[in-house]
mmCIF file of C-alpha atoms in Angstrom:
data_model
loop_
_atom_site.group_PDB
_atom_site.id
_atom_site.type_symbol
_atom_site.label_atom_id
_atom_site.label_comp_id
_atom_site.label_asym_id
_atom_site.label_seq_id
_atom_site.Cartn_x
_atom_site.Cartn_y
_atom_site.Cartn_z
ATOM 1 C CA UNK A 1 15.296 -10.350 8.531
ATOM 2 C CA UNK A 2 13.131 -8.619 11.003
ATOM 3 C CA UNK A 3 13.889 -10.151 14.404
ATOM 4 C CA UNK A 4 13.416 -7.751 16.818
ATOM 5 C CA UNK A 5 12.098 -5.103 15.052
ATOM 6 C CA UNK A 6 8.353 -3.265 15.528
ATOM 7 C CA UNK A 7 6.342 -1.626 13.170
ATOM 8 C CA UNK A 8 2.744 -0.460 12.032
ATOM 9 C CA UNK A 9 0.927 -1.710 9.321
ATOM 10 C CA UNK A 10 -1.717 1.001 8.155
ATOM 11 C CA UNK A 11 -4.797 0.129 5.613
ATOM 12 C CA UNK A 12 -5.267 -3.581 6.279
ATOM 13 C CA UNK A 13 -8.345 -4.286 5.033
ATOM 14 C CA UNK A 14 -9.190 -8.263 4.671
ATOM 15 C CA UNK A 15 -7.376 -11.417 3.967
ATOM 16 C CA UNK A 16 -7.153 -10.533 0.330
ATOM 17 C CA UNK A 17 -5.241 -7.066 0.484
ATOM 18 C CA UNK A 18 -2.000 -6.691 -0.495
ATOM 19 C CA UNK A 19 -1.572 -5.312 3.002
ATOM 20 C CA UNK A 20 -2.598 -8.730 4.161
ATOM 21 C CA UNK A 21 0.687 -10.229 2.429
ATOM 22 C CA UNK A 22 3.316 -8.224 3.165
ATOM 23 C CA UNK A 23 1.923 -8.356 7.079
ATOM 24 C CA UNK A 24 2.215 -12.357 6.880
ATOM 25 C CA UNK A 25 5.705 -12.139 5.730
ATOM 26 C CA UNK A 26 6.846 -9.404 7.861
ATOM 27 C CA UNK A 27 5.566 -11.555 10.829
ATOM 28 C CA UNK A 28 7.335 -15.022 9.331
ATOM 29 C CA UNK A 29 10.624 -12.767 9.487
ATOM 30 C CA UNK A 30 10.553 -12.102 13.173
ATOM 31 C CA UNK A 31 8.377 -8.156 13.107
ATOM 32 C CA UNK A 32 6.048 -7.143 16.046
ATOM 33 C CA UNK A 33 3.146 -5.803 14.102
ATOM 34 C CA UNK A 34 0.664 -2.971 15.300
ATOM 35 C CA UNK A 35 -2.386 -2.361 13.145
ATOM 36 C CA UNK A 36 -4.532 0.433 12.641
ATOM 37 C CA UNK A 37 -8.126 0.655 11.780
ATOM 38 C CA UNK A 38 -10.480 3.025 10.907
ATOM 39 C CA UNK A 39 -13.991 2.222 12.515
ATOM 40 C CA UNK A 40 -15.770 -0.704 14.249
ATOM 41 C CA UNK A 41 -16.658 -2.374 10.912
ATOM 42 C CA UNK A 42 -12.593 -2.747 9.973
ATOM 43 C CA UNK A 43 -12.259 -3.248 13.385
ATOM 44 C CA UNK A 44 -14.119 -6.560 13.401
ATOM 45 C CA UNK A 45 -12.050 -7.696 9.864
ATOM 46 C CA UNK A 46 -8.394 -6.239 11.577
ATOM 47 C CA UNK A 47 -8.589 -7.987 14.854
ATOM 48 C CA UNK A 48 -8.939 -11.399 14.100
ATOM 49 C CA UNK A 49 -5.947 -11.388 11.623
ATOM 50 C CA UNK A 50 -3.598 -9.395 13.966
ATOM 51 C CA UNK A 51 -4.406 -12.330 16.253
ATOM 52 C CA UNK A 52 -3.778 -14.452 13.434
ATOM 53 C CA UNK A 53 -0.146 -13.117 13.139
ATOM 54 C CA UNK A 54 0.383 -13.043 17.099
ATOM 55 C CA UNK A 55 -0.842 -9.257 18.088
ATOM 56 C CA UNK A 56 -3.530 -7.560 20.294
ATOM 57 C CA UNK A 57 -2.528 -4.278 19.516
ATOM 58 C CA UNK A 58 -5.186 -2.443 17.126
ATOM 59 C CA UNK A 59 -5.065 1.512 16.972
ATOM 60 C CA UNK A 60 -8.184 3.304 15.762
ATOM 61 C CA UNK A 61 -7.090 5.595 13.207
ATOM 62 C CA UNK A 62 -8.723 8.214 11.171
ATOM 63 C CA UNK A 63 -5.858 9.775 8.388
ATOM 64 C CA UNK A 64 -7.829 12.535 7.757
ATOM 65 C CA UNK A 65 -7.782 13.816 10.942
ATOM 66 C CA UNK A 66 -4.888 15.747 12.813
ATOM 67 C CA UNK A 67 -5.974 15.108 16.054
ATOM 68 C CA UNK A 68 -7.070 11.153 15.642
ATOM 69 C CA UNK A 69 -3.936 10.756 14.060
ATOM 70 C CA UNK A 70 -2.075 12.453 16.855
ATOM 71 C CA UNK A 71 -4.045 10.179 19.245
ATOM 72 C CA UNK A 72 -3.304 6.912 17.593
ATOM 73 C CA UNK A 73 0.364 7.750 17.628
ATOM 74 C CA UNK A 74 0.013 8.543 21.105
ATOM 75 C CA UNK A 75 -1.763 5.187 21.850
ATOM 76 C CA UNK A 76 1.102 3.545 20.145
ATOM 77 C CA UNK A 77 4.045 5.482 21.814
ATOM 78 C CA UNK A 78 2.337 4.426 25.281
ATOM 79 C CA UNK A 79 3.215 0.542 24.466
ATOM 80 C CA UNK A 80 6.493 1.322 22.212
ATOM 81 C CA UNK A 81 8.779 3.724 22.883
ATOM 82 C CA UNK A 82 10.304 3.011 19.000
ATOM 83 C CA UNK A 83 9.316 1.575 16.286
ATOM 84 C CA UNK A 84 11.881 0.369 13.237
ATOM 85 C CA UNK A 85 9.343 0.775 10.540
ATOM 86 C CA UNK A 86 5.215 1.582 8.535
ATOM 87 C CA UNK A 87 3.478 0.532 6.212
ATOM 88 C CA UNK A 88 1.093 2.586 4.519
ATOM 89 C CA UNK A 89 -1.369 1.074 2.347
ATOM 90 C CA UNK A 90 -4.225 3.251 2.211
ATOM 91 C CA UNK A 91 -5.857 4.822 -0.555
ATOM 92 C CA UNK A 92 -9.763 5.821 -0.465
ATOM 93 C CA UNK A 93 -12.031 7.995 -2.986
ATOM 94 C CA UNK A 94 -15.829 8.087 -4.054
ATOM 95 C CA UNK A 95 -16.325 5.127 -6.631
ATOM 96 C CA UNK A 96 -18.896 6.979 -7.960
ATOM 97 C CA UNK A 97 -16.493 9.375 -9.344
ATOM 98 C CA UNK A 98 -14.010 6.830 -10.857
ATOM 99 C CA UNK A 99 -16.478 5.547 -13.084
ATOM 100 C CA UNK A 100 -16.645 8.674 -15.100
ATOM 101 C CA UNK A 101 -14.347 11.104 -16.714
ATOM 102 C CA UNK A 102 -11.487 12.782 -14.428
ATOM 103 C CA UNK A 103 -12.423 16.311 -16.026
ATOM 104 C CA UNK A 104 -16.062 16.000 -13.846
ATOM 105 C CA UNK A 105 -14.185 14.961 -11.148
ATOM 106 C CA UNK A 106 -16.158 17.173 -8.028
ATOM 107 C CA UNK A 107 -13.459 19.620 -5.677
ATOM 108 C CA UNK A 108 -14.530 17.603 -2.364
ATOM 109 C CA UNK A 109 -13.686 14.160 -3.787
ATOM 110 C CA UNK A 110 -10.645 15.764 -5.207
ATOM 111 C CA UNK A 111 -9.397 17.252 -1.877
ATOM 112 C CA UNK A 112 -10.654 13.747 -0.016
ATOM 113 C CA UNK A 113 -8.926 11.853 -2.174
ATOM 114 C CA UNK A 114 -5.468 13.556 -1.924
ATOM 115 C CA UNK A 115 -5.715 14.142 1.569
ATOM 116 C CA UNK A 116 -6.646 10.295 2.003
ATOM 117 C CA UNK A 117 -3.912 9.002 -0.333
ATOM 118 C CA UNK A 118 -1.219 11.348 -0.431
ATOM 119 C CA UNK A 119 -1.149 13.441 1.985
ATOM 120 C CA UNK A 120 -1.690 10.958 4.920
ATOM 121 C CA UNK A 121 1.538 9.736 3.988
ATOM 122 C CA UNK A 122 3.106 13.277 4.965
ATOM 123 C CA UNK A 123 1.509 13.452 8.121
ATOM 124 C CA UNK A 124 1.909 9.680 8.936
ATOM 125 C CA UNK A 125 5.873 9.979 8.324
ATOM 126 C CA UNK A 126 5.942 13.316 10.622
ATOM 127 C CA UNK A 127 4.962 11.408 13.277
ATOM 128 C CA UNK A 128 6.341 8.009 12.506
ATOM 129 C CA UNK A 129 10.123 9.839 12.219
ATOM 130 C CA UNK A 130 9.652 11.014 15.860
ATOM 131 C CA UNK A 131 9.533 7.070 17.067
ATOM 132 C CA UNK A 132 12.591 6.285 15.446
ATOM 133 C CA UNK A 133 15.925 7.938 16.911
ATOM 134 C CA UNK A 134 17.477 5.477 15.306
ATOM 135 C CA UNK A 135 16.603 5.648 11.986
ATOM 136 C CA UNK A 136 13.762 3.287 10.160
ATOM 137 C CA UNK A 137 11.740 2.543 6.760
ATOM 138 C CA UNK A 138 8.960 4.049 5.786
ATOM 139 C CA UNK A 139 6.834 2.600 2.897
ATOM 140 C CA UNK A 140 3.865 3.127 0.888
ATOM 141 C CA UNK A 141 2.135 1.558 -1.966
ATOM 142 C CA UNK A 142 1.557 3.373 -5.264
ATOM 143 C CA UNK A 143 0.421 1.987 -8.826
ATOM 144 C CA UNK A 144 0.994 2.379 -12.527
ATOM 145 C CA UNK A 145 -2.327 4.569 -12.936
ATOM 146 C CA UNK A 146 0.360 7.588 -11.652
ATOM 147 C CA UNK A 147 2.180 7.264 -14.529
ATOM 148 C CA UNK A 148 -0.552 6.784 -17.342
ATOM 149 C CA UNK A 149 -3.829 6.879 -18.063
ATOM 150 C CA UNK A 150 -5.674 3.915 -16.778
ATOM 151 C CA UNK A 151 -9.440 3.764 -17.437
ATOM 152 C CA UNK A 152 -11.568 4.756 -14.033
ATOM 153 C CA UNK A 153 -8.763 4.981 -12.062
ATOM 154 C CA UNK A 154 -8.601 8.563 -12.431
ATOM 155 C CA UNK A 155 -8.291 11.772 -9.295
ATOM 156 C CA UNK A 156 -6.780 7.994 -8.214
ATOM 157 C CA UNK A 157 -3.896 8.571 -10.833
ATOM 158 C CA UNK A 158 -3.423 12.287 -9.724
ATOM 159 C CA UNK A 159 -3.339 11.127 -6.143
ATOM 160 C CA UNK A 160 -0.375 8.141 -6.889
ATOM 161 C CA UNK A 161 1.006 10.831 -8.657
ATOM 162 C CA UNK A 162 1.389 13.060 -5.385
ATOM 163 C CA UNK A 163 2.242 10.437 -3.456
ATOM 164 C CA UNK A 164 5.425 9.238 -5.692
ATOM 165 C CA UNK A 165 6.799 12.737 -5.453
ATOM 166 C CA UNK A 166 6.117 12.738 -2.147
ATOM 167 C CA UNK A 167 8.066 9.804 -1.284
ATOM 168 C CA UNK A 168 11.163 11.457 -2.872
ATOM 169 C CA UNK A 169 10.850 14.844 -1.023
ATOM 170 C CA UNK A 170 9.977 12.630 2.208
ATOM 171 C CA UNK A 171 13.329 10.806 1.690
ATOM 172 C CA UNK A 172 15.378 13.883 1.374
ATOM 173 C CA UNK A 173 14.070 14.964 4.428
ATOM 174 C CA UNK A 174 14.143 12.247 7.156
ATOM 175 C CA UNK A 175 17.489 10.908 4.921
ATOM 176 C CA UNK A 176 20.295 12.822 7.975
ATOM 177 C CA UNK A 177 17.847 11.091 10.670
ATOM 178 C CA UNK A 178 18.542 7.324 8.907
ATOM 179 C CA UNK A 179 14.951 7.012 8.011
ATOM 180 C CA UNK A 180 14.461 5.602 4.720
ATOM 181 C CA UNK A 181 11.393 6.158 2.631
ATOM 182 C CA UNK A 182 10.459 3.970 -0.368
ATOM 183 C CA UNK A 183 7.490 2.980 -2.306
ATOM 184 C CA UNK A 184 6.503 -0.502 -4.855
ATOM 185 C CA UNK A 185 4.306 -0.674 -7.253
ATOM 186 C CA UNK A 186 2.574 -4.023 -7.898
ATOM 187 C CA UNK A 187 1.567 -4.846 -11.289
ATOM 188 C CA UNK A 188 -0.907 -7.639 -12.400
ATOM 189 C CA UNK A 189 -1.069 -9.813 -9.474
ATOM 190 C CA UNK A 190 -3.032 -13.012 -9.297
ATOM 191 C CA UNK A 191 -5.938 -12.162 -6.417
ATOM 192 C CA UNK A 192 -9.824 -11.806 -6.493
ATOM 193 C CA UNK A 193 -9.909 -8.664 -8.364
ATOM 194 C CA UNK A 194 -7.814 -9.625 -11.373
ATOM 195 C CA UNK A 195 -9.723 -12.979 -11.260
ATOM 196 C CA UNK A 196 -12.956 -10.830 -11.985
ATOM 197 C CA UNK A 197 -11.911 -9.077 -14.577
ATOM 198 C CA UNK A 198 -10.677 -12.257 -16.324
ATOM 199 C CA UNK A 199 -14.024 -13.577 -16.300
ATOM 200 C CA UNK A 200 -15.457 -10.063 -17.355
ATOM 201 C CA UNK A 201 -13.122 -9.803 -20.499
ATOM 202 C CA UNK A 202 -13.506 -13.472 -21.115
ATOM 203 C CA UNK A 203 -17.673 -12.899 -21.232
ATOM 204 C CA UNK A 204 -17.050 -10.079 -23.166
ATOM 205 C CA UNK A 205 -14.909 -11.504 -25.755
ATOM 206 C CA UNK A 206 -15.751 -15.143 -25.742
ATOM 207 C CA UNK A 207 -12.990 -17.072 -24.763
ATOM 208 C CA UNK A 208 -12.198 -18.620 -21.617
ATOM 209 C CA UNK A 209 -10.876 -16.378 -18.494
ATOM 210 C CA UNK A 210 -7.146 -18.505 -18.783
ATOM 211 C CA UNK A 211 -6.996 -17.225 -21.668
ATOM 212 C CA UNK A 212 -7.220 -13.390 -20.311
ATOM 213 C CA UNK A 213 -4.864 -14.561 -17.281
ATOM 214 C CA UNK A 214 -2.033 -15.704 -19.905
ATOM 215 C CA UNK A 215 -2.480 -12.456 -21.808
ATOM 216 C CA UNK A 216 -2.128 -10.322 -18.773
ATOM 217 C CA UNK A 217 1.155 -12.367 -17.782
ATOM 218 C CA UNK A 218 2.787 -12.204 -21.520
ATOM 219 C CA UNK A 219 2.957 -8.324 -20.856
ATOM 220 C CA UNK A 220 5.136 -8.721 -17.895
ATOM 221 C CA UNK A 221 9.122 -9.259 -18.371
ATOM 222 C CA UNK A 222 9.077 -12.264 -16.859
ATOM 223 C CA UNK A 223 5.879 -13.378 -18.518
ATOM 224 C CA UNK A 224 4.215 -14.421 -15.053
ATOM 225 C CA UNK A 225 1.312 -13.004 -12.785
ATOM 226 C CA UNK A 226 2.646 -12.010 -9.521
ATOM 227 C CA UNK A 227 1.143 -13.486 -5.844
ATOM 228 C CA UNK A 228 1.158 -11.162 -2.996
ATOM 229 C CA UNK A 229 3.706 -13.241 -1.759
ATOM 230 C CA UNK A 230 6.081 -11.999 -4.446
ATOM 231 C CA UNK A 231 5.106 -8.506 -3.639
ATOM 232 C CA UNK A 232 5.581 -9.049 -0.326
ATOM 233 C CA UNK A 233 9.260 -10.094 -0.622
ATOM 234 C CA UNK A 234 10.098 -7.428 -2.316
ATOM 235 C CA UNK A 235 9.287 -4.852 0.547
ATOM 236 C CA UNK A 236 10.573 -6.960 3.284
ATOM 237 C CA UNK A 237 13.879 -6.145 1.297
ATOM 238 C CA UNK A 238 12.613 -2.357 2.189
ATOM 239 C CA UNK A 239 11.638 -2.573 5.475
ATOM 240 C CA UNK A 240 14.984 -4.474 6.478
ATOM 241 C CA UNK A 241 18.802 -3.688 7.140
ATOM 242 C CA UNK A 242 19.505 -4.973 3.674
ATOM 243 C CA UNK A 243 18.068 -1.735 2.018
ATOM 244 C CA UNK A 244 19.673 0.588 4.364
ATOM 245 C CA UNK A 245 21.420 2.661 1.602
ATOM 246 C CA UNK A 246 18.238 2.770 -0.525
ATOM 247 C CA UNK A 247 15.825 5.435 -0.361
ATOM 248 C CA UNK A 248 13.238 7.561 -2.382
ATOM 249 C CA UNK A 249 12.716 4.488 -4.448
ATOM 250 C CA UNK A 250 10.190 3.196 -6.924
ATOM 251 C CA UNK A 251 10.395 -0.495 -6.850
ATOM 252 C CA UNK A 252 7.972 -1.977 -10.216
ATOM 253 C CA UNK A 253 7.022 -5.635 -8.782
ATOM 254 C CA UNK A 254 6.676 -7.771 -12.003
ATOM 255 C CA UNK A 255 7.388 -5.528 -14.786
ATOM 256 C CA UNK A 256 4.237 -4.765 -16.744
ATOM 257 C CA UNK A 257 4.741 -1.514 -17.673
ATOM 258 C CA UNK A 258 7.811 -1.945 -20.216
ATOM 259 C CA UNK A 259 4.988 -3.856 -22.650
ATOM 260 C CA UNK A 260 1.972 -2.869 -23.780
ATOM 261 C CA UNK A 261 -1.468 -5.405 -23.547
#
């Protein structure tokens, strides 16, 4: 699907990420793959996957700054003079705030964490759009905590939220240029983080943590839990030729959200 096509995958974190997946895949299908980074510590987790997957080319990126992101573009413009697609996966805001109630969430978390989540996206696809003459996919990763109320998720939500509608407006824009801009929203997948909170809810309520596992699953349509892989197939589909009619999308990954747990 992706022979000889280039792109840059932004917010890899570690081997578990989402990020992680959809990099593997895109790499199986034929991609180059450029990653960014944000500081030495990522650094040292980023490079030895990208040379997992075949690439030496790691950009040190800061999204909330112009001028580093102007500079990482730069850095990647000086090996590529186009690129056919990005992935952003990045998200950040202060824990410490999540764990509360949205309504004492502080103004400089709020501002971080829409700057860092939504509006990176903006400036990411400004300057993605100018490496692709000839047209391209742009896509970004949102989740169900935009569309409800999920517990400690929230400025999170309100961020998703931005970044959904931002996707649409992005689309209308760089649609006459051929650049398509989509997002997918995962829903219970099967990874360390879901495996946690089995074992928390299965402490909590005394029963074993297969138990959670096949509850979570019975709320999706197809009564599964979802692997990265599956995830990951789903945006090759956006990142490829096969999509090129489809923009300012919303793809829901394993449907969880038609049933309530």
């Amino acid at each position: 699907l992706m022979t000889g096509k280039r792109g840059l995958i932004m917010g890899l974190a570690n081997d578990k990420s989402l990020a992680w997946g959809i990099a593997k895949q895109l790499r199986e299908h034929g991609a180059e793959l450029a990653f960014s980074y944000q500081g030495d510590a990522l650094k040292k987790r980023v490079g030895p996957l990208a040379e997992q997957l075949g690439s030496d080319f790691l950009i040190e990126c800061d999204v909330s700054d112009m001028a580093a992101l102007d500079t990482a573009f730069d850095t990647l413009r000086s090996r590529w003079d186009t690129i056919d697609f990005v992935v952003h996966a990045i998200g950040f805001s202060d824990k410490s705030e999540l764990r509360g109630k949205y309504v004492d969430t502080s103004l400089d978390n709020f501002l971080m964490t829409m700057n860092i989540s939504a509006y990176s996206l903006v400036a990411v696809a400004k300057r993605a759009a100018a490496m692709m003459p000839d047209g391209g996919s742009i896509l970004t990763l949102t989740y169900y905590g935009a569309e409800k109320v999920i517990p400690h998720y929230n400025v999170m939500g309100v961020a998703k939220a931005a970044l959904e509608t931002s996707v649409q407006y992005l689309a209308n824009d760089l649609g006459p240029d051929g650049i398509r801009v989509n997002t997918v929203v995962p829903s219970w997948m099967w990874g360390p983080n879901v495996q946690m909170y089995c074992q928390w809810q299965a402490s909590e309520r005394g029963v074993e943590p297969e138990d959670i596992k096949n509850e979570l699953a019975s709320a999706n349509a197809l009564r599964a839990m979802a692997a990265d892989t599956d995830v990951a197939e789903s945006v090759m589909f956006f990142l490829s030729d096969r999509s090129s009619m489809i923009t300012g999308q919303r793809l829901l990954v394993n449907a969880g959200e038609y049933f309530d747990t």
